[in-house]
Amino acid sequence: NALGVAQRANEVRNELLSRVSREMKAPVRNIEEDLHSLLENIDGENEETVSKIILQTQRLRRMIDNMVDMSEFSQGVLSFETSDIHLGHLLDSIYQALKPVADEKELTLDYAYDLNGFDYACEDEYRLRQVFMNVLSNAITFSENGKRISCKINMEAYQGDKALMKAVIVDEGIGMEETFARNVYRPFEKEGRKTGVYGIGLGLTVASHIIEQKEGRIWIDSKPHEGTIVSFIIPIQISETCMKKRDKVSDYLTKMTKKTDFSHLRGLVVAEDEVVRQMAGIRLQKIGVVVEHAINRQQAVNMVAESKEGYYDILFVHMGLPLKGAILALREIHMLDRVDVHEMPIVAMDVNPFLEDIQNAGEAEIDYQWVEPYKTGELKKILYKEFYPERYREIYEKKGFRVVK
């Protein structure tokens, strides 16, 4: 009987949530549109007042959208509508929407992305926007005035016509208690130590549902009073237009890298697996790079520490060192008291984007991935991009890409 009562109460709650939120969507959207029209015809103090009202209305609209989606989640009918979209334009628009909200709290919003040539995708623009808006809005909400928020996004080749969109959002906010962090994805959960904040505790719930539906992953690292790091990975369907364009660039890059001299570079390969060391060494030496080897974490740290500044140009680390050892090696190298270790590019060999420890790999500041069968062509593109950036940029611009980074 108790179970039956609870189930009926849950059904009533879901029905109420669905009906009320859907009925509220249209009038709130109309109010926002009317306010934008009003803003075009006023100036001075009134302009600032209307702008603030628009921000509040947008917050309310996002809460209503999240409520509608929660009702869909509960019924198992979350919908996706895909179309060809320009990822750069989408990410730019997200920044433009959130910049005024950050400015309102005098927050520095450090926002950057690298699409790596994957400009066009066949995806649901609304759902992608929703994920970023929800996560970044949370970071803004739980950050004190004058703090900094960092959002770094990059795209990497994955499988066939798919790429991985990786995002790391770091804030200097209040952080989370461990007990709360365990339940952070549950609906209506809010960090209780900060009062008077906007929202009803659905932002991360909705974002995590969308990411999981897309077969991605989201994870959070947070400590009280030390801020929060939210990281997520989403497989993105690349549009045919982008793939054809990218293939042309890839062919041209292959042609250009054949003429490039890499003999002035020295690389350090760190791998316990002798086969991996030999494979990487052969590929590097074949294109002229001087190679040295380290068989474990401590040897790698010692070799870098004992070398003169600028001795090594690039570091290759096998992520099967095992993984924790590889991460520790990179962290210890980054902690050395010298400038060159912060500028030295890191190439991870065989990192799995869905490993449980991937957040540690992100913290290790890995710049590139080079995976089996360790193709020389892919290696050349990495070196060309890193050590001949102007030529690399020029190639993409000639093919019609808008180069952001």
C-alpha atoms as one frame of an Amber mdcrd trajectory, in Angstrom:
protein
   0.000   0.000   0.000   2.777   2.405   0.938   4.549   1.658  -2.347   1.325
   2.274  -4.297   0.752   5.611  -2.556   4.353   6.666  -3.244   4.094   5.703
  -6.921   0.833   7.636  -7.390   2.321  10.667  -5.620   5.341  10.485  -7.907
   3.112  10.299 -10.998   1.130  13.344  -9.812   4.355  15.276  -9.166   5.729
  14.449 -12.612   2.445  15.389 -14.291   2.335  18.687 -12.384   5.973  19.412
 -13.227   5.303  18.723 -16.898   2.103  20.744 -17.225   3.156  23.792 -15.226
   6.576  24.080 -16.901   5.113  23.704 -20.396   2.421  26.310 -19.725   5.072
  28.761 -18.474   7.401  28.440 -21.496   5.438  30.528 -23.992   4.633  33.586
 -21.803   8.203  33.810 -20.470   9.604  33.598 -24.010   7.177  36.349 -25.119
   8.217  38.563 -22.202  11.889  38.139 -23.136  11.198  39.032 -26.781   9.202
  42.126 -25.747  12.015  43.235 -23.447  14.549  42.948 -26.290  12.273  45.089
 -28.486  11.969  47.638 -25.688  15.743  47.702 -25.230  16.210  48.876 -28.828
  14.155  52.016 -28.214  15.519  53.304 -24.890  18.861  54.491 -23.521  20.621
  55.689 -20.365  19.600  54.348 -16.959  16.460  52.695 -18.335  18.604  50.664
 -20.747  20.621  49.251 -17.867  17.451  48.419 -15.913  15.855  46.574 -18.846
  19.114  44.681 -19.489  19.063  43.427 -15.897  15.425  42.340 -16.251  16.329
  40.435 -19.428  19.072  38.547 -17.546  16.579  37.564 -14.822  14.057  36.465
 -17.466  16.685  34.331 -19.191  17.487  32.644 -15.877  13.792  31.931 -15.376
  13.510  30.544 -18.914  16.454  28.172 -18.314  14.821  26.907 -15.108  11.576
  26.248 -16.993  13.421  24.462 -19.807  15.128  22.248 -17.220  11.765  21.446
 -15.627  10.322  20.438 -19.017  13.312  18.215 -19.679  13.086  16.597 -16.252
   9.509  15.601 -17.025  10.739  14.084 -20.311  13.538  12.204 -18.503  11.057
  10.729 -16.035   8.893   9.476 -18.924  11.897   8.264 -20.960  11.041  10.446
 -23.955  13.955  12.891 -24.157  14.027  14.144 -27.742  16.949  15.132 -29.974
  16.608  17.069 -33.243  19.802  17.010 -35.284  20.858  19.387 -38.050  24.094
  20.728 -39.531  25.497  23.307 -37.113  28.662  25.390 -36.929  30.287  24.534
 -33.590  32.353  27.742 -33.498  29.244  29.906 -33.862  27.478  27.878 -31.167
  30.350  28.227 -28.695  30.697  31.944 -29.465  26.992  32.494 -28.796  27.247
  30.685 -25.442  30.055  33.017 -24.400  28.086  36.094 -25.529  25.051  34.924
 -23.529  27.011  34.301 -20.317  29.442  37.238 -20.449  26.861  39.779 -19.139
  25.925  37.405 -16.306  29.618  37.065 -15.345  30.136  40.836 -15.643  27.234
  41.381 -13.257  29.327  39.667 -10.557  32.636  41.120 -11.811  33.832  37.613
 -12.671  36.650  36.998 -15.152  35.414  34.460 -17.714  38.452  32.799 -19.332
  36.828  31.048 -22.300  38.706  29.323 -25.141  38.147  26.530 -27.639  40.076
  24.631 -30.298  37.911  22.779 -32.836  40.949  21.202 -34.495  39.274  21.479
 -37.899  35.958  19.918 -36.827  33.896  23.038 -37.509  30.609  21.470 -38.607
  28.580  18.830 -36.798  25.275  17.066 -37.293  23.957  17.518 -33.757  21.152
  18.961 -31.637  22.279  22.568 -31.154  19.740  23.200 -28.386  20.916  20.212
 -26.314  24.612  21.088 -26.657  23.869  24.672 -25.681  21.865  23.437 -22.714
  24.780  21.401 -21.363  27.222  24.315 -21.509  24.735  26.897 -20.232  23.754
  24.731 -17.252  27.307  23.872 -16.199  28.701  27.393 -16.715  25.691  29.020
 -15.047  26.355  26.853 -11.991  29.992  27.986 -11.942  28.875  31.630 -12.086
  26.177  31.168  -9.462  28.492  29.572  -6.899  31.442  31.931  -7.430  31.989
  34.973  -5.264  32.271  38.409  -6.866  35.632  39.139  -8.492  36.719  35.502
  -8.915  37.808  33.701 -12.102  36.100  30.990 -14.138  37.961  29.024 -16.806
  36.281  27.091 -19.621  38.515  25.173 -22.050  36.984  23.180 -24.914  38.702
  21.107 -27.574  37.794  18.619 -30.278  39.740  15.467 -31.088  39.355  12.754
 -33.707  37.613   9.682 -32.314  36.060   6.993 -34.511  35.137   7.226 -38.183
  32.921  10.272 -38.627  32.830  11.103 -34.916  34.960  13.425 -32.817  35.204
  13.903 -29.059  34.234  17.248 -27.593  36.081  17.676 -24.296  35.337  20.502
 -21.872  36.856  21.453 -18.512  35.168  24.192 -16.447  37.090  25.390 -13.395
  35.719  27.854 -10.858  37.020  29.389  -7.640  33.663  29.100  -5.894  32.524
  27.624  -2.608  33.135  24.027  -3.703  31.205  21.051  -2.369  31.186  18.904
   0.701  31.910  15.245  -0.067  28.448  14.157   1.096  26.801  16.620  -1.310
  29.110  15.776  -4.224  27.929  12.153  -4.107  24.356  13.305  -4.817  25.116
  16.249  -7.088  23.330  14.744 -10.135  20.091  14.043  -8.267  17.221  16.411
  -9.141  16.556  19.384  -6.864  19.865  18.965  -5.010  21.510  22.282  -4.073
  24.637  23.018  -2.040  23.156  24.162   1.249  26.056  26.323   2.442  25.216
  29.168   0.044  21.833  30.818   0.413  20.009  33.237  -1.865  21.211  31.625
  -5.119  19.175  31.229  -8.276  18.003  27.870  -9.527  16.077  24.843  -8.366
  18.834  22.248  -8.491  18.182  20.791 -11.942  21.074  22.191 -14.005  23.602
  19.405 -13.483  20.871  16.749 -13.487  19.699  17.787 -16.939  23.262  18.232
 -18.271  24.301  14.765 -17.047  21.196  13.146 -18.592  21.925  14.736 -21.991
  25.591  13.718 -21.860  24.710  10.138 -20.902  22.116   9.946 -23.703  24.929
  10.969 -26.066  27.094   8.142 -24.614  29.475  10.621 -23.047  30.759  11.069
 -19.506  30.726  13.829 -16.907  32.666  13.947 -13.632  33.292  16.481 -10.884
  36.250  17.187  -8.628  35.496  19.585  -5.787  36.551  20.528  -2.276  34.900
  22.973   0.132  36.245  26.542  -0.253  38.643  25.422  -3.034  36.339  25.558
  -6.055  35.009  22.938  -8.455  36.217  21.320 -11.688  33.496  19.959 -13.970
  34.762  17.897 -16.916  32.768  16.189 -19.617  33.301  14.333 -22.901  30.658
  14.090 -25.631  30.997  12.107 -28.879  30.030  14.492 -31.700  28.715  13.427
 -35.110  30.738  15.344 -37.687  28.807  16.506 -40.759  29.733  15.244 -44.205
  30.567  18.800 -45.265  33.155  19.068 -42.524  34.585  15.598 -43.140  35.152
  16.257 -46.856  36.729  19.612 -46.084  38.895  18.118 -43.354  40.037  15.258
 -45.610  41.285  17.801 -48.161  43.213  19.641 -45.444  44.609  16.339 -44.110
  45.858  15.379 -47.590  47.457  18.793 -48.037  49.037  18.600 -44.569  50.501
  15.196 -45.416  51.988  16.656 -48.578  53.456  19.669 -46.739  54.940  17.688
 -43.838  56.940  15.539 -46.275  59.085  18.593 -46.997  59.525  19.621 -43.352
  62.783  19.218 -41.436  62.416  17.947 -37.851  66.112  17.165 -37.277  66.517
  20.127 -34.897  64.118  18.517 -32.379  64.954  16.270 -29.426  62.284  14.082
 -27.851  62.112  12.022 -24.656  60.045   8.830 -24.842  58.840   7.502 -21.483
  57.504   3.918 -21.560  58.013   0.777 -19.500  56.956  -1.383 -22.451  60.059
  -2.050 -24.530  58.034  -2.633 -27.708  56.327   0.758 -27.352  59.675   2.479
 -26.735  61.185   0.893 -29.825  58.153   1.615 -32.031  58.044   5.256 -30.995
  61.813   5.622 -31.284  61.883   4.168 -34.806  59.066   6.466 -35.979  60.736
   9.552 -34.500  64.198   8.752 -35.814  62.741   8.046 -39.256  61.684  11.697
 -39.588  64.926  13.016 -38.104  64.030  13.652 -34.448  66.793  12.878 -31.925
  65.365  10.396 -29.400  66.207   9.507 -25.802  64.382   6.943 -23.665  63.265
   6.578 -20.049  61.911   3.263 -18.794  60.071   4.535 -15.722  58.708   7.611
 -13.995  61.714   8.365 -11.800  64.215   8.063 -14.639  62.125  10.435 -16.762
  61.978  13.051 -13.994  65.723  12.745 -13.335  66.640  13.051 -17.018  64.636
  16.241 -17.416  65.847  17.673 -14.097  69.505  17.029 -14.912  69.342  18.369
 -18.480  69.988  21.996 -19.349  67.088  24.379 -20.053  65.526  23.699 -23.451
  67.403  20.415 -23.974  64.202  18.470 -24.663  61.711  19.918 -27.145  58.885
  17.426 -26.702  57.878  14.638 -24.306  56.149  11.369 -25.305  54.566   9.445
 -22.427  52.974   6.012 -22.763  49.760   6.144 -20.705  50.057   2.422 -19.959
  53.044   3.151 -17.673  50.672   2.319 -15.710  48.442   5.385 -15.970  48.989
   6.654 -12.425  52.727   6.434 -12.878  52.483   8.409 -16.130  50.378  11.101
 -14.471  52.782  11.344 -11.527  55.751  11.646 -13.879  54.135  14.544 -15.732
  53.156  16.289 -12.523  56.659  15.967 -11.074  58.179  17.283 -14.304  55.795
  20.248 -14.310  56.785  21.017 -10.713  60.495  21.350 -11.568  61.857  24.842
 -10.948  62.532  25.754 -14.583  60.694  27.545 -17.384  61.046  25.032 -20.229
  58.923  22.305 -18.588  55.842  24.541 -18.790  56.365  25.189 -22.500  57.293
  21.621 -23.476  54.422  19.937 -25.397  53.224  16.592 -23.979  52.136  13.786
 -26.301  50.150  11.007 -24.632  50.453   7.586 -26.233  47.376   5.343 -26.037
  45.272   7.411 -23.627  41.706   6.057 -23.447  39.214   8.962 -23.410  36.765
   7.000 -21.268  39.139   5.837 -18.526  37.996   6.544 -14.994  41.256   8.410
 -14.422  40.881  10.694 -17.459  40.398  13.752 -15.204  43.910  13.150 -13.871
  45.187  13.020 -17.437  43.548  16.379 -18.044  45.240  17.848 -14.994  48.578
  16.599 -16.356  48.197  19.133 -19.207  48.432  16.697 -22.107  48.544  18.507
 -25.453  48.273  15.732 -28.058  47.412  12.059 -28.435  49.295   9.569 -30.590
  47.734   6.116 -30.655  48.525   2.715 -32.140  49.635   1.833 -34.749  51.725
   5.019 -34.228  51.506   6.272 -37.808  54.374   8.474 -38.943  51.937  10.737
 -40.781  50.017  11.522 -37.574  53.296  12.141 -35.763  54.390  14.629 -38.429
  51.096  16.516 -38.124  51.573  16.839 -34.354  55.114  18.185 -34.763  54.085
  20.440 -37.646  51.211  21.923 -35.647  53.408  22.513 -32.590  56.662  23.727
 -34.135  55.396  25.372 -37.336  52.162  27.005 -36.102  52.090  29.822 -38.663
  52.342  27.412 -41.584  49.708  25.184 -39.988  47.329  28.151 -39.610  47.952
  29.214 -43.198  46.993  25.764 -44.534  43.621  25.821 -42.770  42.865  29.418
 -43.738  43.573  28.624 -47.407  40.967  25.865 -47.225  38.330  28.200 -45.823
  38.551  27.435 -42.091  38.257  30.174 -39.489  41.274  29.488 -37.283  40.599
  30.286 -33.625  43.763  28.854 -32.103
